[in-house]
């Protein structure tokens, strides 16, 4: 059976949604939310979790809804549709338990180490150097700006 690929606009939108999910999972890990769930070991609402940590419950609810897509937490929906951050409960899944600080896999620490913007400049420079080399150029200098864009100076080999 032939493998199906996303094409056109959907292909590029999938890049954005994958990056969003990656950043959200990283945030979940950095905030130690898996540990908070594991310590209570029962389903919690976003509001209950937020109050204990001094966080915004609406933002936390959005974060939890997003990591639900990665099967890190499971949402237990209530019948009430108004203010779901106060009524819908979340619990860690088996995959979510991998992200606790005491899990033997230590995957949480790998995600923290390789999260967004951690070492990005070094990785970016290495990637630029590699790509330029493939094209017959060498990196002269990489100028970082306040935006995600870098200015590159090159010269031919």
Backbone as a printed PyTorch tensor [residue, N CA C, xyz], in Angstrom:
tensor([[[  0.8390,  -1.1770,   0.0000],
         [  0.0000,   0.0000,   0.0000],
         [  0.8840,   1.2400,   0.0000]],

        [[  0.5700,   2.2040,  -0.8210],
         [  1.3670,   3.4210,  -0.9430],
         [  1.2000,   4.2990,   0.2950]],

        [[  2.2890,   4.9070,   0.7110],
         [  2.2720,   5.7950,   1.8610],
         [  1.6460,   7.1230,   1.4590]],

        [[  0.7440,   7.6490,   2.2840],
         [  0.1070,   8.9250,   1.9810],
         [  0.8860,  10.0480,   2.6370]],

        [[  1.0390,  11.1600,   1.9190],
         [  1.7420,  12.3260,   2.4260],
         [  0.8040,  13.5230,   2.4140]],

        [[  0.9440,  14.3640,   3.4130],
         [  0.1890,  15.6090,   3.4320],
         [  0.8010,  16.5250,   2.3890]],

        [[ -0.0380,  17.1930,   1.6170],
         [  0.4640,  18.0730,   0.5650],
         [ -0.2000,  19.4430,   0.6730]],

        [[  0.3340,  20.3740,  -0.1000],
         [ -0.2450,  21.7040,  -0.1920],
         [ -0.2370,  22.4430,   1.1310]],

        [[ -1.2670,  23.2350,   1.3360],
         [ -1.3960,  24.0700,   2.5250],
         [ -1.3420,  23.2320,   3.8050]],

        [[ -2.0030,  22.0700,   3.7890],
         [ -2.0370,  21.2000,   4.9670],
         [ -0.6530,  20.7550,   5.4120]],

        [[  0.2270,  20.5580,   4.4510],
         [  1.6030,  20.1530,   4.7700],
         [  2.2710,  21.2110,   5.6380]],

        [[  2.1520,  22.4560,   5.2490],
         [  2.8250,  23.5270,   5.9780],
         [  2.1170,  23.8630,   7.2810]],

        [[  0.8170,  23.6900,   7.3190],
         [  0.0960,  23.8730,   8.5780],
         [  0.5040,  22.7960,   9.5800]],

        [[  0.8080,  21.5940,   9.0940],
         [  1.2380,  20.5280,  10.0100],
         [  2.5830,  20.8800,  10.6530]],

        [[  3.4440,  21.6160,   9.9480],
         [  4.7110,  22.0630,  10.5460],
         [  4.4190,  22.9610,  11.7510]],

        [[  3.4650,  23.8610,  11.5690],
         [  3.1250,  24.8100,  12.6310],
         [  2.5070,  24.0780,  13.8180]],

        [[  1.5650,  23.1860,  13.5570],
         [  0.9120,  22.4820,  14.6620],
         [  1.8860,  21.5520,  15.3860]],

        [[  2.8020,  20.9460,  14.6540],
         [  3.8080,  20.0980,  15.3080],
         [  4.7180,  20.9320,  16.1940]],

        [[  5.0910,  22.1190,  15.7380],
         [  5.9460,  23.0010,  16.5510],
         [  5.1920,  23.4550,  17.7930]],

        [[  3.9030,  23.7710,  17.6350],
         [  3.0750,  24.1660,  18.7760],
         [  3.0250,  23.0390,  19.8030]],

        [[  2.7970,  21.8260,  19.3500],
         [  2.7340,  20.6870,  20.2620],
         [  4.0830,  20.4660,  20.9450]],

        [[  5.1610,  20.5780,  20.1910],
         [  6.5030,  20.4160,  20.7640],
         [  6.7470,  21.4370,  21.8680]],

        [[  6.4160,  22.7000,  21.6080],
         [  6.6200,  23.7470,  22.6080],
         [  5.7280,  23.5450,  23.8270]],

        [[  4.5120,  23.0760,  23.6140],
         [  3.5890,  22.8550,  24.7190],
         [  4.0490,  21.6930,  25.5920]],

        [[  4.5120,  20.6240,  24.9790],
         [  5.0310,  19.4830,  25.7570],
         [  6.2540,  19.9340,  26.5480]],

        [[  7.1180,  20.7190,  25.9320],
         [  8.3040,  21.2190,  26.6280],
         [  7.8870,  22.0660,  27.8330]],

        [[  6.8870,  22.9290,  27.6560],
         [  6.3950,  23.7700,  28.7570],
         [  5.8210,  22.9020,  29.8700]],

        [[  5.0470,  21.8920,  29.5140],
         [  4.4800,  20.9420,  30.4810],
         [  5.6110,  20.3270,  31.3130]],

        [[  6.6840,  19.9360,  30.6510],
         [  7.8230,  19.3100,  31.3290],
         [  8.5550,  20.3210,  32.2050]],

        [[  8.8390,  21.5040,  31.6700],
         [  9.5740,  22.5300,  32.4190],
         [  8.8300,  22.9380,  33.6880]],

        [[  7.5080,  22.9960,  33.6140],
         [  6.7170,  23.3900,  34.7830],
         [  6.5320,  22.2480,  35.7820]],

        [[  6.9360,  21.0500,  35.4250],
         [  6.8290,  19.9090,  36.3310],
         [  5.3930,  19.4640,  36.5740]],

        [[  4.5390,  19.6490,  35.5890],
         [  3.1180,  19.3320,  35.7610],
         [  2.8990,  17.8410,  35.9620]],

        [[  3.6990,  17.0020,  35.3400],
         [  3.5560,  15.5520,  35.5470],
         [  3.7860,  15.2020,  37.0160]],

        [[  4.7700,  15.8370,  37.6430],
         [  5.0330,  15.5900,  39.0670],
         [  3.8680,  16.0390,  39.9400]],

        [[  3.2520,  17.1460,  39.5640],
         [  2.1090,  17.6570,  40.3400],
         [  0.9500,  16.6630,  40.2660]],

        [[  0.6790,  16.1750,  39.0520],
         [ -0.3750,  15.1630,  38.8920],
         [ -0.0220,  13.8970,  39.6660]],

        [[  1.2020,  13.4410,  39.5680],
         [  1.6130,  12.1910,  40.2180],
         [  1.5200,  12.2920,  41.7430]],

        [[  1.8100,  13.4740,  42.2930],
         [  1.7650,  13.6540,  43.7440],
         [  0.3420,  13.5320,  44.2830]],

        [[ -0.6260,  13.9860,  43.5090],
         [ -2.0220,  13.9330,  43.9420],
         [ -2.6370,  12.5900,  43.5810]],

        [[ -2.2380,  12.0460,  42.4410],
         [ -2.6830,  10.7420,  41.9490],
         [ -4.1980,  10.6020,  41.8460]],

        [[ -4.8440,  11.6910,  41.4430],
         [ -6.2750,  11.6520,  41.1300],
         [ -6.5440,  12.7620,  40.1150]],

        [[ -7.5940,  12.6130,  39.3200],
         [ -7.8970,  13.6420,  38.3150],
         [ -8.1040,  15.0210,  38.9560]],

        [[ -7.5860,  16.0390,  38.2810],
         [ -7.6540,  17.4170,  38.7670],
         [ -8.2100,  18.3170,  37.6760]],

        [[ -8.8640,  19.4000,  38.0720],
         [ -9.2540,  20.4170,  37.0910],
         [ -8.0780,  21.3620,  36.9060]],

        [[ -8.0970,  22.0920,  35.8240],
         [ -7.0440,  23.0920,  35.5890],
         [ -7.0750,  24.1400,  36.6930]],

        [[ -8.2730,  24.4790,  37.1570],
         [ -8.3760,  25.4780,  38.2210],
         [ -7.7500,  24.9820,  39.5280]],

        [[ -7.9750,  23.7270,  39.8760],
         [ -7.3820,  23.1700,  41.1000],
         [ -5.8540,  23.1960,  41.0230]],

        [[ -5.3220,  22.7780,  39.8900],
         [ -3.8640,  22.7900,  39.7080],
         [ -3.3210,  24.2120,  39.7230]],

        [[ -4.0030,  25.1140,  39.0330],
         [ -3.5370,  26.4980,  38.9190],
         [ -3.5140,  27.2010,  40.2740]],

        [[ -4.5320,  26.9810,  41.0810],
         [ -4.5830,  27.6280,  42.4010],
         [ -3.3860,  27.2300,  43.2550]],

        [[ -3.0340,  25.9480,  43.2340],
         [ -1.9180,  25.4550,  44.0470],
         [ -0.5840,  26.0630,  43.6200]],

        [[ -0.4690,  26.3920,  42.3290],
         [  0.8040,  26.8750,  41.8000],
         [  0.8400,  28.3870,  41.5810]],

        [[ -0.3070,  29.0420,  41.6940],
         [ -0.3750,  30.4740,  41.4240],
         [ -0.3790,  30.7680,  39.9280]],

        [[ -0.9280,  29.8530,  39.1390],
         [ -0.9600,  30.0040,  37.6870],
         [ -2.3350,  30.4490,  37.2230]],

        [[ -2.4350,  30.8380,  35.9700],
         [ -3.6960,  31.2030,  35.3420],
         [ -4.3950,  29.9260,  34.8880]],

        [[ -5.6030,  29.6850,  35.3790],
         [ -6.2830,  28.4220,  35.0800],
         [ -6.7140,  28.3020,  33.6210]],

        [[ -7.0550,  29.4260,  32.9820],
         [ -7.4710,  29.3580,  31.5720],
         [ -6.2910,  28.9580,  30.6820]],

        [[ -5.1170,  29.5370,  30.9370],
         [ -3.9330,  29.1780,  30.1520],
         [ -3.5190,  27.7360,  30.4200]],

        [[ -3.5900,  27.3440,  31.6830],
         [ -3.2320,  25.9650,  32.0210],
         [ -4.1930,  24.9920,  31.3500]],

        [[ -5.4780,  25.3270,  31.3110],
         [ -6.4560,  24.4740,  30.6380],
         [ -6.0870,  24.2940,  29.1660]],

        [[ -5.7030,  25.3720,  28.5040],
         [ -5.3060,  25.2870,  27.0870],
         [ -4.0740,  24.4100,  26.9160]],

        [[ -3.1220,  24.5600,  27.8240],
         [ -1.9230,  23.7300,  27.7600],
         [ -2.2920,  22.2560,  27.9340]],

        [[ -3.1290,  21.9560,  28.9030],
         [ -3.5290,  20.5650,  29.1530],
         [ -4.3210,  19.9930,  27.9800]],

        [[ -5.1830,  20.8000,  27.3710],
         [ -5.9280,  20.3350,  26.1970],
         [ -4.9690,  19.9960,  25.0590]],

        [[ -3.9160,  20.7750,  24.9100],
         [ -2.9560,  20.5270,  23.8380],
         [ -2.1630,  19.2540,  24.0950]],

        [[ -1.6940,  19.0380,  25.3190],
         [ -0.9230,  17.8160,  25.5820],
         [ -1.8160,  16.5800,  25.6200]],

        [[ -3.1210,  16.7760,  25.6750],
         [ -4.0490,  15.6580,  25.5160],
         [ -3.8530,  15.0300,  24.1370]],

        [[ -3.5850,  15.8650,  23.1340],
         [ -3.3580,  15.3700,  21.7750],
         [ -2.1150,  14.4860,  21.6850]],

        [[ -1.1860,  14.6520,  22.6060],
         [  0.0300,  13.8360,  22.6250],
         [ -0.1120,  12.6410,  23.5730]],

        [[ -1.3110,  12.4240,  24.0930],
         [ -1.6000,  11.3140,  25.0060],
         [ -0.7380,  11.3760,  26.2660]],

        [[ -0.5190,  12.5930,  26.7560],
         [  0.2280,  12.7960,  28.0000],
         [ -0.7360,  12.8700,  29.1760]],

        [[ -1.8680,  13.5340,  28.9550],
         [ -2.9460,  13.5430,  29.9360],
         [ -4.2330,  13.1430,  29.2280]],

        [[ -5.2000,  12.7230,  30.0110],
         [ -6.5190,  12.3670,  29.4890],
         [ -7.5060,  13.3490,  30.1060]],

        [[ -8.3850,  13.8810,  29.2750],
         [ -9.4040,  14.8050,  29.7660],
         [-10.6850,  14.0460,  30.0770]],

        [[-11.2150,  14.2890,  31.2550],
         [-12.4860,  13.7120,  31.6670],
         [-13.4860,  14.8630,  31.6450]],

        [[-14.3090,  14.8750,  30.6250],
         [-15.2140,  16.0110,  30.4190],
         [-16.4310,  15.9210,  31.3330]],

        [[-16.8590,  17.0970,  31.7850],
         [-18.0970,  17.1770,  32.5740],
         [-19.2370,  17.5390,  31.6270]],

        [[-20.4350,  17.5250,  32.1420],
         [-21.6030,  17.9010,  31.3430],
         [-21.6820,  19.4160,  31.1450]],

        [[-20.9980,  20.1410,  31.9960],
         [-21.0430,  21.6090,  31.9290],
         [-20.0970,  22.0960,  30.8400]],

        [[-20.5710,  23.0050,  30.0060],
         [-19.7450,  23.5070,  28.9070],
         [-19.1920,  24.9010,  29.1730]],

        [[-19.7020,  25.5760,  30.1760],
         [-19.2120,  26.9070,  30.5280],
         [-18.0490,  26.7410,  31.4970]],

        [[-16.9770,  27.4740,  31.2680],
         [-15.7780,  27.4290,  32.1020],
         [-15.2570,  26.0000,  32.3230]],

        [[-14.8530,  25.3460,  31.2410],
         [-14.3770,  23.9520,  31.3790],
         [-13.1310,  23.8220,  32.2460]],

        [[-12.3640,  24.9010,  32.3920],
         [-11.1640,  24.8220,  33.2410],
         [-11.5340,  24.5590,  34.6980]],

        [[-12.8120,  24.8140,  35.0400],
         [-13.2670,  24.5940,  36.4180],
         [-13.9660,  23.2460,  36.6010]],

        [[-14.3620,  22.6180,  35.4960],
         [-15.1680,  21.3980,  35.6170],
         [-14.5450,  20.1590,  34.9790]],

        [[-13.8580,  20.3210,  33.8600],
         [-13.2390,  19.1600,  33.2130],
         [-11.9930,  18.7570,  33.9970]],

        [[-11.8310,  17.4710,  34.1940],
         [-10.6870,  16.9690,  34.9610],
         [ -9.6710,  16.3300,  34.0240]],

        [[ -8.4380,  16.3210,  34.4780],
         [ -7.3400,  15.7280,  33.7110],
         [ -6.6010,  14.7630,  34.6110]],

        [[ -6.0540,  13.7180,  33.9780],
         [ -5.2050,  12.7730,  34.7060],
         [ -4.0570,  12.3590,  33.7990]],

        [[ -2.9480,  11.9860,  34.4060],
         [ -1.7960,  11.5120,  33.6430],
         [ -2.1140,  10.1810,  32.9830]],

        [[ -1.6270,  10.0210,  31.7710],
         [ -1.7070,   8.7210,  31.1050],
         [ -0.4140,   7.9600,  31.4130]],

        [[ -0.3320,   6.7600,  30.9220],
         [  0.9010,   5.9820,  31.0750],
         [  2.0750,   6.7310,  30.4320]],

        [[  1.8240,   7.3470,  29.2790],
         [  2.8800,   8.1210,  28.6060],
         [  3.2470,   9.3630,  29.4100]],

        [[  2.2680,   9.9670,  30.0540],
         [  2.5240,  11.1370,  30.8870],
         [  3.3950,  10.8180,  32.0840]],

        [[  3.2540,   9.6210,  32.6140],
         [  4.0720,   9.2160,  33.7700],
         [  5.5640,   9.1440,  33.4210]],

        [[  5.8620,   8.9520,  32.1480],
         [  7.2720,   8.9690,  31.7150],
         [  7.9140,  10.3340,  31.9690]],

        [[  7.1040,  11.3810,  32.1000],
         [  7.6200,  12.7430,  32.2440],
         [  7.7680,  13.1960,  33.6900]],

        [[  7.5660,  12.2840,  34.6460],
         [  7.7940,  12.6450,  36.0470],
         [  9.3000,  12.6320,  36.3210]],

        [[  9.6980,  13.4210,  37.2940],
         [ 11.1360,  13.5570,  37.5750],
         [ 11.7600,  12.2870,  38.1440]],

        [[ 10.9410,  11.4100,  38.7250],
         [ 11.5050,  10.1850,  39.3030],
         [ 11.3390,   8.9560,  38.4140]],

        [[ 10.8680,   9.1380,  37.1910],
         [ 10.7230,   7.9790,  36.3020],
         [ 12.1100,   7.4770,  35.8850]],

        [[ 12.3290,   6.1690,  35.8930],
         [ 13.6550,   5.6170,  35.5650],
         [ 14.1700,   6.0050,  34.1720]],

        [[ 13.2780,   6.3110,  33.2250],
         [ 13.7290,   6.6510,  31.8670],
         [ 14.4520,   7.9920,  31.8140]],

        [[ 14.1520,   8.8850,  32.7590],
         [ 14.7320,  10.2380,  32.8010],
         [ 14.4710,  11.0270,  31.5240]],

        [[ 13.4210,  10.6560,  30.7830],
         [ 13.0980,  11.3430,  29.5390],
         [ 12.7710,  12.8090,  29.7830]],

        [[ 12.2420,  13.1260,  30.9570],
         [ 11.9270,  14.5160,  31.2980],
         [ 13.1670,  15.4030,  31.1570]],

        [[ 14.3000,  14.8910,  31.6180],
         [ 15.5160,  15.6880,  31.5900],
         [ 16.0550,  15.8530,  30.1750]],

        [[ 15.8600,  14.8460,  29.3620],
         [ 16.2530,  14.9610,  27.9610],
         [ 15.4210,  16.0390,  27.2730]],

        [[ 14.1160,  16.0580,  27.5350],
         [ 13.2550,  17.0740,  26.9380],
         [ 13.6140,  18.4700,  27.4360]],

        [[ 13.9370,  18.6030,  28.7190],
         [ 14.3470,  19.9080,  29.2540],
         [ 15.6440,  20.3750,  28.6040]],

        [[ 16.5630,  19.4670,  28.4070],
         [ 17.8600,  19.8080,  27.8350],
         [ 17.7290,  20.2320,  26.3830]],

        [[ 16.8330,  19.5840,  25.6510],
         [ 16.7260,  19.8400,  24.2220],
         [ 15.4780,  20.6450,  23.8610]],

        [[ 14.9470,  21.3950,  24.8180],
         [ 13.7320,  22.1550,  24.5750],
         [ 13.9370,  23.3620,  23.6860]],

        [[ 12.8540,  24.0820,  23.4080],
         [ 12.9270,  25.2610,  22.5510],
         [ 13.9640,  26.2590,  23.0590]],

        [[ 14.7390,  26.7740,  22.1510],
         [ 15.7360,  27.8160,  22.4060],
         [ 16.9260,  27.3640,  23.2430]],

        [[ 16.9740,  26.1020,  23.6500],
         [ 18.1340,  25.6320,  24.4070],
         [ 19.1620,  25.1130,  23.4180]],

        [[ 20.2520,  25.8250,  23.2820],
         [ 21.2710,  25.4180,  22.3390],
         [ 20.8830,  25.6850,  20.8970]],

        [[ 19.8180,  26.4500,  20.6950],
         [ 19.3240,  26.6780,  19.3310],
         [ 20.3630,  27.3930,  18.4790]],

        [[ 21.0700,  28.3500,  19.0710],
         [ 22.0730,  29.0820,  18.2920],
         [ 23.1710,  28.1390,  17.8130]],

        [[ 23.6310,  27.2660,  18.7080],
         [ 24.6940,  26.3450,  18.3260],
         [ 24.2080,  25.3700,  17.2570]],

        [[ 23.0040,  24.8260,  17.4450],
         [ 22.4640,  23.9120,  16.4420],
         [ 22.2680,  24.6270,  15.1140]],

        [[ 21.7540,  25.8440,  15.1730],
         [ 21.5050,  26.6020,  13.9580],
         [ 22.8150,  26.8590,  13.2190]],

        [[ 23.8520,  27.2510,  13.9270],
         [ 25.1300,  27.5130,  13.2720],
         [ 25.6610,  26.2500,  12.6130]],

        [[ 25.5900,  25.1190,  13.3130],
         [ 26.0490,  23.8620,  12.7310],
         [ 25.2400,  23.5370,  11.4860]],

        [[ 23.9110,  23.7230,  11.5310],
         [ 23.0600,  23.4290,  10.3750],
         [ 23.3980,  24.3500,   9.2000]],

        [[ 23.6010,  25.6330,   9.4880],
         [ 23.9760,  26.5610,   8.4100],
         [ 25.3040,  26.1470,   7.7800]],

        [[ 26.2790,  25.8360,   8.6300],
         [ 27.5930,  25.4460,   8.1080],
         [ 27.4820,  24.2170,   7.2140]],

        [[ 26.7060,  23.2410,   7.6470],
         [ 26.5300,  22.0250,   6.8580],
         [ 25.8770,  22.3290,   5.5140]],

        [[ 24.7780,  23.0930,   5.5460],
         [ 24.0650,  23.4150,   4.3070],
         [ 24.9250,  24.2370,   3.3540]],

        [[ 25.6500,  25.1850,   3.9040],
         [ 26.5130,  26.0060,   3.0570],
         [ 27.6190,  25.1660,   2.4260]],

        [[ 28.1840,  24.2610,   3.2010],
         [ 29.2370,  23.3860,   2.6860],
         [ 28.7050,  22.5620,   1.5190]],

        [[ 27.4730,  22.0670,   1.6430],
         [ 26.8700,  21.2890,   0.5660],
         [ 26.7270,  22.1180,  -0.6980]],

        [[ 26.5500,  23.4300,  -0.5340],
         [ 26.3950,  24.3210,  -1.6820],
         [ 27.7010,  24.9210,  -2.1680]],

        [[ 28.8180,  24.5320,  -1.5650],
         [ 30.1160,  25.0340,  -2.0010],
         [ 30.5230,  26.3450,  -1.3430]],

        [[ 29.9600,  26.6630,  -0.1810],
         [ 30.2970,  27.8960,   0.5280],
         [ 30.8050,  27.5820,   1.9200]],

        [[ 31.4120,  28.5840,   2.5470],
         [ 31.8180,  28.4790,   3.9460],
         [ 31.1670,  29.6130,   4.7170]],

        [[ 30.8610,  29.3480,   5.9700],
         [ 30.2770,  30.3680,   6.8290],
         [ 31.3740,  31.3240,   7.2710]],

        [[ 31.1800,  32.5980,   7.0130],
         [ 32.1190,  33.6080,   7.4830],
         [ 31.7000,  34.0760,   8.8710]],

        [[ 30.4430,  34.4760,   9.0000],
         [ 29.9560,  34.9400,  10.3000],
         [ 28.4360,  34.8310,  10.3400]],

        [[ 27.9260,  34.5440,  11.5190],
         [ 26.4930,  34.4470,  11.7400],
         [ 26.1260,  35.5410,  12.7370]],

        [[ 25.2360,  36.4470,  12.3490],
         [ 24.8270,  37.5560,  13.2090],
         [ 23.4320,  37.2580,  13.7460]],

        [[ 23.3210,  37.1280,  15.0450],
         [ 22.0190,  36.8640,  15.6450],
         [ 21.3070,  38.1840,  15.8980]],

        [[ 19.9910,  38.1670,  15.7220],
         [ 19.1670,  39.3510,  15.9510],
         [ 18.1800,  39.0420,  17.0660]],

        [[ 17.3760,  40.0120,  17.4490],
         [ 16.3680,  39.8120,  18.4870],
         [ 15.2060,  38.9700,  17.9870]],

        [[ 15.1240,  38.7620,  16.6960],
         [ 14.0630,  37.9590,  16.1030],
         [ 14.6150,  36.5650,  15.8430]],

        [[ 13.7720,  35.6290,  15.4230],
         [ 14.2820,  34.2930,  15.1110],
         [ 15.1350,  34.2530,  13.8470]],

        [[ 15.3480,  35.3830,  13.2080],
         [ 16.0940,  35.4110,  11.9580],
         [ 17.5550,  35.7530,  12.2340]],

        [[ 18.4520,  35.1110,  11.5540],
         [ 19.8780,  35.4110,  11.6710],
         [ 20.3790,  35.9250,  10.3240]],

        [[ 21.3700,  36.7910,  10.3520],
         [ 21.9860,  37.2990,   9.1240],
         [ 23.2630,  36.5150,   8.9170]],

        [[ 23.4280,  36.0040,   7.7010],
         [ 24.5540,  35.1110,   7.4000],
         [ 25.4940,  35.7630,   6.4020]],

        [[ 26.7780,  35.7430,   6.7020],
         [ 27.7860,  36.1680,   5.7320],
         [ 28.5330,  34.9210,   5.2810]],

        [[ 28.6610,  34.7420,   3.9620],
         [ 29.3310,  33.5670,   3.4240],
         [ 30.3350,  33.9900,   2.3640]],

        [[ 31.2140,  33.0710,   2.0300],
         [ 32.0970,  33.2590,   0.8970],
         [ 32.2900,  31.9180,   0.2090]],

        [[ 32.5380,  31.9510,  -1.1090],
         [ 32.6870,  30.6820,  -1.8410],
         [ 33.9250,  29.9250,  -1.3900]],

        [[ 33.8700,  28.6020,  -1.5040],
         [ 35.0290,  27.7400,  -1.1940],
         [ 36.1450,  27.9960,  -2.1700]]])
